[in-house]
PDB file of C-alpha atoms in Angstrom:
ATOM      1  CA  UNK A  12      30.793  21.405  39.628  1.00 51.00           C
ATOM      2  CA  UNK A  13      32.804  18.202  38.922  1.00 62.00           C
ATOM      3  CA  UNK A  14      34.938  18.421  36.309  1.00 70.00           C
ATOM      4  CA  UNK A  15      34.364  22.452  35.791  1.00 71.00           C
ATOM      5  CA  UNK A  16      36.354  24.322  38.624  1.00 75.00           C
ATOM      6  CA  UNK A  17      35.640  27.768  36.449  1.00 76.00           C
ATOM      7  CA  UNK A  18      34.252  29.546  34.215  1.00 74.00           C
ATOM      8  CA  UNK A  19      37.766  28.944  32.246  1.00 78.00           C
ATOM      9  CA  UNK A  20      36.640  25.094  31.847  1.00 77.00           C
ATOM     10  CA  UNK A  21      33.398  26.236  30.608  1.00 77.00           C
ATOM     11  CA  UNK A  22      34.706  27.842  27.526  1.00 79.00           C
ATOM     12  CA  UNK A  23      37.071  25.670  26.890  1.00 80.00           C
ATOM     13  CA  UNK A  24      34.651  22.606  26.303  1.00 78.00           C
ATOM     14  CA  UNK A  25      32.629  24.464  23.991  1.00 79.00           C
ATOM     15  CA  UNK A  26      35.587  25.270  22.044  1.00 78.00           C
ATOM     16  CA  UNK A  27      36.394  22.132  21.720  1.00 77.00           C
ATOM     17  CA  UNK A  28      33.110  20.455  21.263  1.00 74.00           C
ATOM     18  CA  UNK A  29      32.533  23.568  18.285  1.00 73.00           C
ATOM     19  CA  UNK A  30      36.108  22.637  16.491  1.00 73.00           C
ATOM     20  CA  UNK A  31      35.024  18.930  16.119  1.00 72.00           C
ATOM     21  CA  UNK A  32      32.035  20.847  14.210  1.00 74.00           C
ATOM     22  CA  UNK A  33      34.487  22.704  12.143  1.00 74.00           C
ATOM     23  CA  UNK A  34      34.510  20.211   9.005  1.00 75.00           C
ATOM     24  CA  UNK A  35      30.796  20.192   9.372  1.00 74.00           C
ATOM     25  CA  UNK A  36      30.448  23.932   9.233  1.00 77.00           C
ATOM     26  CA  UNK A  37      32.483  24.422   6.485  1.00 77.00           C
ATOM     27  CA  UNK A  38      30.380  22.056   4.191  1.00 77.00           C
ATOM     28  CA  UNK A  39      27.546  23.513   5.021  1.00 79.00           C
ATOM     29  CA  UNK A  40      29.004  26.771   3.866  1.00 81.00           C
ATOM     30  CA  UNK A  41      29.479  25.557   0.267  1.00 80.00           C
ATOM     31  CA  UNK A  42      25.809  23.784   0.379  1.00 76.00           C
ATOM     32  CA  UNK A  43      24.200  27.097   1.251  1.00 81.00           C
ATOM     33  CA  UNK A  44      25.869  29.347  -1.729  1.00 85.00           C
ATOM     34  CA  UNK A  45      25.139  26.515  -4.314  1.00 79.00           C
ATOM     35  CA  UNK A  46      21.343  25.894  -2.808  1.00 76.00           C
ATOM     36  CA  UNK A  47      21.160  29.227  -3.223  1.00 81.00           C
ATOM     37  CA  UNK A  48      22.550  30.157  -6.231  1.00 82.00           C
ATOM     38  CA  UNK A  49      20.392  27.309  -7.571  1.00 77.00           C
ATOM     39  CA  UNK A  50      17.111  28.928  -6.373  1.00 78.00           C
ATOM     40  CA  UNK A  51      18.264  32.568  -7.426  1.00 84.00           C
ATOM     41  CA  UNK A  52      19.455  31.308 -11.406  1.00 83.00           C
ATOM     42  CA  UNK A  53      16.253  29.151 -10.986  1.00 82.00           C
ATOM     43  CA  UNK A  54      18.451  26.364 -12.847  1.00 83.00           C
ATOM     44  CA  UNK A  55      16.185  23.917 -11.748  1.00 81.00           C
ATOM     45  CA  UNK A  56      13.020  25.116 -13.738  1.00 84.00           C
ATOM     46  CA  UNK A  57      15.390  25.973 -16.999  1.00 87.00           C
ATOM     47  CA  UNK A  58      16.625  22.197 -16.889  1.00 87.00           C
ATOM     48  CA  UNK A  59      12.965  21.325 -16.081  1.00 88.00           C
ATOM     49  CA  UNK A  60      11.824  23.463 -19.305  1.00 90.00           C
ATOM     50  CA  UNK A  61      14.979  22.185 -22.015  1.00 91.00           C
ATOM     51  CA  UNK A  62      14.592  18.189 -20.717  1.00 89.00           C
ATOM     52  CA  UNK A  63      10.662  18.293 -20.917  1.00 89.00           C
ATOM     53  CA  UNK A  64      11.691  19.902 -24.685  1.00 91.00           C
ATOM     54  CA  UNK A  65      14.066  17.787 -25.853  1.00 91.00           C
ATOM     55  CA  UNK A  66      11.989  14.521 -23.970  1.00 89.00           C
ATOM     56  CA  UNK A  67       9.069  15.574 -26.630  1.00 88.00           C
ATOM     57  CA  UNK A  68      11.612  15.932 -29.776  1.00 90.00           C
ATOM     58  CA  UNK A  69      12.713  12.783 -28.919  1.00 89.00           C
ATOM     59  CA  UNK A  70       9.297  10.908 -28.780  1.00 89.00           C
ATOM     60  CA  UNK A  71      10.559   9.565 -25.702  1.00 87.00           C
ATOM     61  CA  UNK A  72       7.265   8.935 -23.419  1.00 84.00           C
ATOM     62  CA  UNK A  73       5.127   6.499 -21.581  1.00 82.00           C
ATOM     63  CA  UNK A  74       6.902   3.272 -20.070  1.00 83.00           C
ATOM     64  CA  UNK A  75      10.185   4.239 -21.392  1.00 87.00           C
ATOM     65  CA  UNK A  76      10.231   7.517 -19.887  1.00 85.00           C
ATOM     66  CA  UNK A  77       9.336   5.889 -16.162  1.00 81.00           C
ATOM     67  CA  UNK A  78      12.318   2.976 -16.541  1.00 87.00           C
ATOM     68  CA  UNK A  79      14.483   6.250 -17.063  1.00 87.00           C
ATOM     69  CA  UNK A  80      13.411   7.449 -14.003  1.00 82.00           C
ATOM     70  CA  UNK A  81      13.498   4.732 -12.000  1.00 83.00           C
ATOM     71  CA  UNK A  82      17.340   4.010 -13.679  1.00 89.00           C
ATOM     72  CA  UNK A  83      18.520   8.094 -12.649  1.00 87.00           C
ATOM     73  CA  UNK A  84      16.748   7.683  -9.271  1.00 82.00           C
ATOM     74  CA  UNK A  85      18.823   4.095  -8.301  1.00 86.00           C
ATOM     75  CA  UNK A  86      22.204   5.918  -9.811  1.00 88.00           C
ATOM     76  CA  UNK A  87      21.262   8.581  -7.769  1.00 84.00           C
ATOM     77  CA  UNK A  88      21.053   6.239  -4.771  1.00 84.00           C
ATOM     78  CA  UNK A  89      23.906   4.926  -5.201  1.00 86.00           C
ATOM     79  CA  UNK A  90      25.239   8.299  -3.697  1.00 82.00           C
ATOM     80  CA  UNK A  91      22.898   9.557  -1.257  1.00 77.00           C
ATOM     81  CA  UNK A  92      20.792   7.215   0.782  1.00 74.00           C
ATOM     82  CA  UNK A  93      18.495   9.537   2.406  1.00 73.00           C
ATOM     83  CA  UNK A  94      14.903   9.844   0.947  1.00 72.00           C
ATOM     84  CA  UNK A  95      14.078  13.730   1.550  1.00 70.00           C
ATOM     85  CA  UNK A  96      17.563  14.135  -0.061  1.00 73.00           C
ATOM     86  CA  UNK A  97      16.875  12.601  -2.906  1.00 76.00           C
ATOM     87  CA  UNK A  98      13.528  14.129  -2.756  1.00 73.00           C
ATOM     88  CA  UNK A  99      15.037  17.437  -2.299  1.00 73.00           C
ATOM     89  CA  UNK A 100      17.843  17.111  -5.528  1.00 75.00           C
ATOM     90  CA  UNK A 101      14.945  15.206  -7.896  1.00 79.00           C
ATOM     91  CA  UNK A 102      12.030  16.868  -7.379  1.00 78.00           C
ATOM     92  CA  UNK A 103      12.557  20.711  -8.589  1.00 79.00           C
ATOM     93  CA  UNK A 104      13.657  19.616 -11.739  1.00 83.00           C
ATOM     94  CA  UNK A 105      11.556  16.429 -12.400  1.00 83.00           C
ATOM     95  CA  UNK A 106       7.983  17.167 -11.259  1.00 79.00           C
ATOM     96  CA  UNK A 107       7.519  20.070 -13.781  1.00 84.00           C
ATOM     97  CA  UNK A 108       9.450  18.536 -16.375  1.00 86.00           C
ATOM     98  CA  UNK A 109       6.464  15.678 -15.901  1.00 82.00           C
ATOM     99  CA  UNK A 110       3.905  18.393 -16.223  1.00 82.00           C
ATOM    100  CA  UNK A 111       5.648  19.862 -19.121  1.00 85.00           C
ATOM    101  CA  UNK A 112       4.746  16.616 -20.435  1.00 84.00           C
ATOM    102  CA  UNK A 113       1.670  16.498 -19.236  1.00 81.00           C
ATOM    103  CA  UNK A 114       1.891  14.126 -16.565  1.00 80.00           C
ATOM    104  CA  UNK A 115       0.564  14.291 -12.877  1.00 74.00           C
ATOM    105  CA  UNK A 116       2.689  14.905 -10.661  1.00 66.00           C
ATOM    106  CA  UNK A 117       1.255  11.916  -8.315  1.00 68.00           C
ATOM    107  CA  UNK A 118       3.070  10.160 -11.165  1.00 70.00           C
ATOM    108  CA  UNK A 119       6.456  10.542  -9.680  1.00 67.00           C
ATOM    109  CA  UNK A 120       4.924   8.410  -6.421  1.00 79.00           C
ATOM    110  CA  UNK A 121       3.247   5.803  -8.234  1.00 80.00           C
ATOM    111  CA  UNK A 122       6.309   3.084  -7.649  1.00 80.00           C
ATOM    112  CA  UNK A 123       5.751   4.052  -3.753  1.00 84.00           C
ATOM    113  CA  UNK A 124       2.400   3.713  -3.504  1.00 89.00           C
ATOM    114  CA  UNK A 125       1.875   0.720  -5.572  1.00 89.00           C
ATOM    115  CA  UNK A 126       4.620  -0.522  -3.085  1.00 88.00           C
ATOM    116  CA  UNK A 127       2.150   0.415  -0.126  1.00 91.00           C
ATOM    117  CA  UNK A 128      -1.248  -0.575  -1.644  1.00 92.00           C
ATOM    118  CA  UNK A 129       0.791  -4.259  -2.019  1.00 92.00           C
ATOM    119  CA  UNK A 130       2.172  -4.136   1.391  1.00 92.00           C
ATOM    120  CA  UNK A 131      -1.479  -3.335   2.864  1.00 93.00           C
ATOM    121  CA  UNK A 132      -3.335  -6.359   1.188  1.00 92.00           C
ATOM    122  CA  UNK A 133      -0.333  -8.361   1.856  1.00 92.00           C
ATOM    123  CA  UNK A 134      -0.315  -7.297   5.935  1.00 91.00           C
ATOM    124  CA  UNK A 135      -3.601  -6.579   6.660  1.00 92.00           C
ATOM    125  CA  UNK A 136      -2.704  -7.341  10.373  1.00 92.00           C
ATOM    126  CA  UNK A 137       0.097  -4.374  10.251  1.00 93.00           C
ATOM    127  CA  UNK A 138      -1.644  -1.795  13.180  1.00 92.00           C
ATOM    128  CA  UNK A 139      -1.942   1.014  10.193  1.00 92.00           C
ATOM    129  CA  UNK A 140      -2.860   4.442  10.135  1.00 92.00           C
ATOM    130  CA  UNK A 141      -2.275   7.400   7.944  1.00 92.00           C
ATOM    131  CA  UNK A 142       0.240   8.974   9.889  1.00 92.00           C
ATOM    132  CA  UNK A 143       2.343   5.809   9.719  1.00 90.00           C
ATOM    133  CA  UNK A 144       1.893   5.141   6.016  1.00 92.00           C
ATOM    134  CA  UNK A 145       2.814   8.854   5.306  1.00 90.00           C
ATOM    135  CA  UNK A 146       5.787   8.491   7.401  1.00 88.00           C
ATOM    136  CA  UNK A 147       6.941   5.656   5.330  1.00 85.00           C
ATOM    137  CA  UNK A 148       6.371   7.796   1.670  1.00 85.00           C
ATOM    138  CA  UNK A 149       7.681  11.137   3.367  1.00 81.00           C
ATOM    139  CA  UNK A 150       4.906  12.653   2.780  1.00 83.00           C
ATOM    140  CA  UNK A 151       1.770  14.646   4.546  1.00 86.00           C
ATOM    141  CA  UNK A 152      -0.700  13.097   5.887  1.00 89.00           C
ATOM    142  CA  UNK A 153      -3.412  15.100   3.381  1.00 90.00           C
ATOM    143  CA  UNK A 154      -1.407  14.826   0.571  1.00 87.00           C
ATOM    144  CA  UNK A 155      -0.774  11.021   0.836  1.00 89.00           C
ATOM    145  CA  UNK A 156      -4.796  10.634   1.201  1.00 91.00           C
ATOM    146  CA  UNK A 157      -5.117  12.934  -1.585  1.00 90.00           C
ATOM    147  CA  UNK A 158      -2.970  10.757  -4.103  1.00 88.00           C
ATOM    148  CA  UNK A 159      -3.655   7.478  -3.212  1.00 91.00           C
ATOM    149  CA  UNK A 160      -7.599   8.114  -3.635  1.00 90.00           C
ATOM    150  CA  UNK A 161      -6.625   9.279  -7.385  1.00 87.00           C
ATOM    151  CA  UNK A 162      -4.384   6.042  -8.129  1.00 86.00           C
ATOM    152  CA  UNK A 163      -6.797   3.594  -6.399  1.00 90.00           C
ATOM    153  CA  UNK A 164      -9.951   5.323  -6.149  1.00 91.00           C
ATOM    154  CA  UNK A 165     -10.272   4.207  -2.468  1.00 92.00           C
ATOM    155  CA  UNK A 166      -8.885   5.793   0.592  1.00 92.00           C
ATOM    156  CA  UNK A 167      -6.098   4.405   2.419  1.00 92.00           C
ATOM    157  CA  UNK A 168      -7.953   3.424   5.458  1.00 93.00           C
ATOM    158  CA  UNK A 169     -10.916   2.077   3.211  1.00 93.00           C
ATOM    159  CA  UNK A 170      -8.262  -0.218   1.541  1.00 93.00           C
ATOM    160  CA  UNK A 171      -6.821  -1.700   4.758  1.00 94.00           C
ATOM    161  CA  UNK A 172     -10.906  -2.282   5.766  1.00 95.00           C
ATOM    162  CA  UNK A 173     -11.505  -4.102   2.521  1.00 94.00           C
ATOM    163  CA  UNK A 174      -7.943  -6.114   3.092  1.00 94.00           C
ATOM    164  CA  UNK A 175      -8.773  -7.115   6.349  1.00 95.00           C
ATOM    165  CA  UNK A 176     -12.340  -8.503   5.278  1.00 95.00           C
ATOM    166  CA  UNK A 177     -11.110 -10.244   2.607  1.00 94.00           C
ATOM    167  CA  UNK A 178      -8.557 -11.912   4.753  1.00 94.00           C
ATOM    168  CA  UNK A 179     -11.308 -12.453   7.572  1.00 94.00           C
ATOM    169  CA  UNK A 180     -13.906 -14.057   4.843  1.00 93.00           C
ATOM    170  CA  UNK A 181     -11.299 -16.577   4.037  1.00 92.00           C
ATOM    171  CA  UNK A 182     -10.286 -18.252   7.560  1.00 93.00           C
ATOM    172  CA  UNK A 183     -14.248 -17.962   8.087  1.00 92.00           C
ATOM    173  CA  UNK A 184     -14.847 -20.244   5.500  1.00 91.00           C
ATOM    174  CA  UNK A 185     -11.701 -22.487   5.530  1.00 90.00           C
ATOM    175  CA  UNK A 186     -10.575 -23.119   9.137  1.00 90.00           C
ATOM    176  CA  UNK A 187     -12.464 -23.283  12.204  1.00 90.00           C
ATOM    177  CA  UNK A 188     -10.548 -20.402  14.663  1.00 92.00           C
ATOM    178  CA  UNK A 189     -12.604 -19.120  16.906  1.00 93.00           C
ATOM    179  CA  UNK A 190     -14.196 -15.299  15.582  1.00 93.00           C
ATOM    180  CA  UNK A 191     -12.067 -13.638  18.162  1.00 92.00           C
ATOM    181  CA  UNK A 192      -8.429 -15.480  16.921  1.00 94.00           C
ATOM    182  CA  UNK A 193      -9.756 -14.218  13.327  1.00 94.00           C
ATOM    183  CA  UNK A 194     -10.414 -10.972  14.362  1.00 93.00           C
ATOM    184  CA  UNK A 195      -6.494 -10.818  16.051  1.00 93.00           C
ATOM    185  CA  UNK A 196      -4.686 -12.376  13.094  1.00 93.00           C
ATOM    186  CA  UNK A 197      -6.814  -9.590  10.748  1.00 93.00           C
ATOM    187  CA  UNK A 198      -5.448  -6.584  12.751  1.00 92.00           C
ATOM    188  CA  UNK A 199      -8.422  -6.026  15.278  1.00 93.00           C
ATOM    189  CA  UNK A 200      -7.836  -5.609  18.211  1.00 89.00           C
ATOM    190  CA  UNK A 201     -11.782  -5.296  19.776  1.00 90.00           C
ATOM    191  CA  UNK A 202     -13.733  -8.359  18.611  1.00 92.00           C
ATOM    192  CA  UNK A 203     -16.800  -6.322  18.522  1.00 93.00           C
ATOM    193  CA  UNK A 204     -15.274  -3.637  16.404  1.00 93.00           C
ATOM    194  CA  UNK A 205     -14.616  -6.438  14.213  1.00 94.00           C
ATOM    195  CA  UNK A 206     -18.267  -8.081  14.466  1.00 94.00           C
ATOM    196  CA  UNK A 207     -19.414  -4.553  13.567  1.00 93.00           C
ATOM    197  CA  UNK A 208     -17.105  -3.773  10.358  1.00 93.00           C
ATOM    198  CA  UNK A 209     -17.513  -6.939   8.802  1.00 94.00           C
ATOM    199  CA  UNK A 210     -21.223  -6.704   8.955  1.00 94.00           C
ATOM    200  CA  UNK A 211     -21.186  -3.372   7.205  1.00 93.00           C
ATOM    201  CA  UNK A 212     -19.132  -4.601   4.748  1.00 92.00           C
ATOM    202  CA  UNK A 213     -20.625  -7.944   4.253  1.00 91.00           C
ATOM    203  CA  UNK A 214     -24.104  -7.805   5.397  1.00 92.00           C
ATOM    204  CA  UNK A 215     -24.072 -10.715   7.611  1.00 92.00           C
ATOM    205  CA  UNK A 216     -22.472 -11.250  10.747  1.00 93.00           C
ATOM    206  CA  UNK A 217     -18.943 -13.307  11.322  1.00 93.00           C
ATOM    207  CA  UNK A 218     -20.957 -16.604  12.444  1.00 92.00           C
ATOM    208  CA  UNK A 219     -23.853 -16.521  10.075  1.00 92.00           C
ATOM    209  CA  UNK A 220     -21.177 -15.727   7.093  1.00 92.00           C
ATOM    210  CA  UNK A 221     -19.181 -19.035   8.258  1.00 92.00           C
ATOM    211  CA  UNK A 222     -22.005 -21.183   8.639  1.00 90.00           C
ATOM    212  CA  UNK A 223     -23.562 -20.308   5.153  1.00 90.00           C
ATOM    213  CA  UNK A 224     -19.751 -20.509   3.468  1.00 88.00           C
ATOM    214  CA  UNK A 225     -19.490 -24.005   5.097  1.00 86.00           C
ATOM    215  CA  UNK A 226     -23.168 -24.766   3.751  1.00 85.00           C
ATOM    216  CA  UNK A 227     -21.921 -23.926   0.490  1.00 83.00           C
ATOM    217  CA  UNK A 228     -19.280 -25.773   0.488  1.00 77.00           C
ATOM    218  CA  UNK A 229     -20.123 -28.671   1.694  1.00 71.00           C
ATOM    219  CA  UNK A 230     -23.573 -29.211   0.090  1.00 65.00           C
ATOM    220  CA  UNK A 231     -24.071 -31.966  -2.917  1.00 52.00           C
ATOM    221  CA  UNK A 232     -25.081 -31.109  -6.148  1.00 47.00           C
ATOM    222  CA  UNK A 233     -27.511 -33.428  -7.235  1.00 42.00           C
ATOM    223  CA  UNK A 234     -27.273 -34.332 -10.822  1.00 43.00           C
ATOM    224  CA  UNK A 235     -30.763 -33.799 -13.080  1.00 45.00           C
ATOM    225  CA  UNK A 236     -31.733 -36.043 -15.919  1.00 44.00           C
ATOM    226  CA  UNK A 237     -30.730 -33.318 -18.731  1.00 48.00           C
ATOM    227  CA  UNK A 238     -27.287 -33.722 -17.236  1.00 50.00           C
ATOM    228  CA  UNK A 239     -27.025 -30.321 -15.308  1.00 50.00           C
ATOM    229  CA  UNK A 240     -26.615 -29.524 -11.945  1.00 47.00           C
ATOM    230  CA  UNK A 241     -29.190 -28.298  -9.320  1.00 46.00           C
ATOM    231  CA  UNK A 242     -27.980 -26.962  -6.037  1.00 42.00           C
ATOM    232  CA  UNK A 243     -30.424 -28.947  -3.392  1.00 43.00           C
ATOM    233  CA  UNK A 244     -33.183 -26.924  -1.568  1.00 40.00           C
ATOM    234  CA  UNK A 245     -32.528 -24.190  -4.226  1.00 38.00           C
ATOM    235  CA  UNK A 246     -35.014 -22.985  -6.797  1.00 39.00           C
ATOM    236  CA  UNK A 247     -32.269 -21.783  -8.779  1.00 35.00           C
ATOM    237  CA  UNK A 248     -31.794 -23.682 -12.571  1.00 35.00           C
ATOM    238  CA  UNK A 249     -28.448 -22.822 -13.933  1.00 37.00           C
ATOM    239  CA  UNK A 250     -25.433 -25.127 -14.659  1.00 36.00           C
ATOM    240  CA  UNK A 251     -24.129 -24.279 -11.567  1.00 34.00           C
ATOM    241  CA  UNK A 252     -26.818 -23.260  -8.929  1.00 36.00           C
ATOM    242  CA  UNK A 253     -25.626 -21.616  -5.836  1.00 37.00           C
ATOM    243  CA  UNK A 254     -27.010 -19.609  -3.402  1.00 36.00           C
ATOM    244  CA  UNK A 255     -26.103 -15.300  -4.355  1.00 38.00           C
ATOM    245  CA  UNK A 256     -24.609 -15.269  -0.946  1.00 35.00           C
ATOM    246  CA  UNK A 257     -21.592 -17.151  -2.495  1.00 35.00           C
ATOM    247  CA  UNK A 258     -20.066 -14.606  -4.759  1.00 36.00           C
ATOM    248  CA  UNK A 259     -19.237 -12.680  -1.822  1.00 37.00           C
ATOM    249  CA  UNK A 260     -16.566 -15.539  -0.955  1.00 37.00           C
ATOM    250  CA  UNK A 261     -13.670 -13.379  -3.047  1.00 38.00           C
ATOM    251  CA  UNK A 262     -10.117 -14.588  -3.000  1.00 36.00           C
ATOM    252  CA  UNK A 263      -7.957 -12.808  -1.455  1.00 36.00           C
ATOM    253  CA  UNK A 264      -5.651 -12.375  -4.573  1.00 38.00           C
ATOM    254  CA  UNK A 265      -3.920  -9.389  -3.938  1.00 37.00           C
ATOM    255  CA  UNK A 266      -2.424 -11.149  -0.472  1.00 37.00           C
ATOM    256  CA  UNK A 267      -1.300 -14.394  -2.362  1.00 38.00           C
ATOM    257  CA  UNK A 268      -3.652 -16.778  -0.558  1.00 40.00           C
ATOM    258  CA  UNK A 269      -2.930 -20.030   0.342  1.00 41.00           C
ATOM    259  CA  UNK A 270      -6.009 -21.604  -1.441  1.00 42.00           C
ATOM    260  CA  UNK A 271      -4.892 -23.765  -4.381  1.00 44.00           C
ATOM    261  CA  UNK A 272      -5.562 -22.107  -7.577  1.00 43.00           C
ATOM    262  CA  UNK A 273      -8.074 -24.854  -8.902  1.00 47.00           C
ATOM    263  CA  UNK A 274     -11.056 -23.894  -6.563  1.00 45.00           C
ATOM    264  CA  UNK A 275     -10.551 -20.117  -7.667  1.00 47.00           C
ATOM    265  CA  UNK A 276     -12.426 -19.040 -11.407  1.00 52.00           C
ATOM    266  CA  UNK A 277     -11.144 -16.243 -13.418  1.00 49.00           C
ATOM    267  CA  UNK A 278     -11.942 -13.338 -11.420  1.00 48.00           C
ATOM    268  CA  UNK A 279     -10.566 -14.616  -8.497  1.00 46.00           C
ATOM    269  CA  UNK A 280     -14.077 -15.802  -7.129  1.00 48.00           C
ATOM    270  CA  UNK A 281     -14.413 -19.163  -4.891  1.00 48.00           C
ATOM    271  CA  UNK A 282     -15.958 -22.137  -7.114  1.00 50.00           C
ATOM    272  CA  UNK A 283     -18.776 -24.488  -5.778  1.00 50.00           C
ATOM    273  CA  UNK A 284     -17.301 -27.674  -5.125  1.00 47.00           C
ATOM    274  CA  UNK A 285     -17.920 -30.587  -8.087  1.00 50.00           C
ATOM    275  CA  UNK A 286     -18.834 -33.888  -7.886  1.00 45.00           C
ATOM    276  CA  UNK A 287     -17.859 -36.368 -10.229  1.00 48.00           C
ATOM    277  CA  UNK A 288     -20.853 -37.935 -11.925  1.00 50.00           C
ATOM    278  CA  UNK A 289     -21.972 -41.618 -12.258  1.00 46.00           C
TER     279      UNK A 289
END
């Protein structure tokens, strides 16, 4: 039919189509017999054994030891661009050199998923999932859970939760969008999913959160005779009374908020507001 007349056209497209294959082919020859030959000399696990030995006679550990890495994995780069490659050349002789050494294995990732943990806090809004996020390491779904819990004691999913409350806590208590534009810009995409999470993570709801945030913020401290402060209505007598309900105001540091660094104490926490005294 059309430009096949017979069965004489046939073959001769798929000769031709198989002899622009031809240079193809014949790499893939010579990749075979050395993959091969390195899996049947096992050279990987003999240059695994001699560079985790000569690594130790050498004192050469800790910090220095990853910058090597990270130096024979760009140089590497340099050459092949794909990740699995790289994966593929690196990791039979690397990972049990590293637990020659005593190192974890999860170790050779830790660049990567320092890389996503940063990413997650910094785009809380990103629609993730686990399948995405282990798509973007090249690796399994279960194994990516499995070393990110280890590094970060948290779960993946858990981490974008806690990202996205932090990032909703913050435009709750310093703009005045509407709960459902909050609940967009923070990834959600069902207001009352939203509602729901941030009350099990916070123990109030979006609206009573705001209004006690602005409360806090907003209120006077009223200065006492033995020159310290009192937070007004409160019972509480330190320096600088407020309401418990305010610690839960944490900055969003990981993210790089845009609240000025002056309202923000050590630990990243959300200081009352100060009034200048008579």
């Amino acid at each position: 039919i059309g430009k096949y007349k017979n069965d004489k056209d046939v073959w001769a497209d798929i000769s031709q189509g198989f002899s622009e294959m031809g240079n193809y082919v014949f790499m893939c020859f010579f990749i075979s017999i050395f993959t091969n030959f390195f899996n049947v000399s096992k050279l990987g696990t003999v240059l695994a054994i001699s560079g985790a030995n000569g690594l130790k006679a050498m004192n050469f550990s800790g910090v220095p030891l990853m910058v090597g890495l990270i130096i024979v994995a760009c140089f590497v780069n340099l050459f092949i661009g794909s990740a699995s490659a790289k994966w593929a050349i690196l990791a039979p002789v690397f990972v049990p050199m590293m637990m020659l050494m005593d190192y974890d294995p999860a170790i050779t990732h830790a660049p990567q998923l320092l890389h996503l943990h940063k990413k997650i806090y910094n785009s809380p809004y990103l629609p993730w999932s686990i399948r995405s996020m282990a798509e973007e390491l090249h690796l399994s779904a279960g194994y990516l859970q499995i070393l990110y819990k280890k590094m970060f004691g948290v779960s993946c999913m858990d981490d974008v939760i806690t990202s996205r409350i932090r990032m909703a806590r913050e435009q709750l208590a310093y703009t005045e969008k509407p709960v459902s534009e909050i609940a967009d810009s923070c990834g959600y995409r069902n207001v009352e999913h939203f509602c729901r999470q941030f009350r099990q993570q916070t123990g109030l709801t979006p609206g009573t959160f705001r209004r006690r945030a602005l409360e806090t913020l907003a209120a006077p401290f009223e200065a006492k005779k033995d020159g310290s402060r009192e937070f007004p209505g409160s019972d509480l007598s330190s320096e600088y009374a407020t309401p418990n309900y305010h610690n839960v105001l944490s900055h969003y540091n990981v993210a790089g908020s845009d609240l000025p660094s002056d309202v923000l104490d050590a630990e990243g926490n959300i200081l009352p507001p100060q009034v200048e005294e008579d």
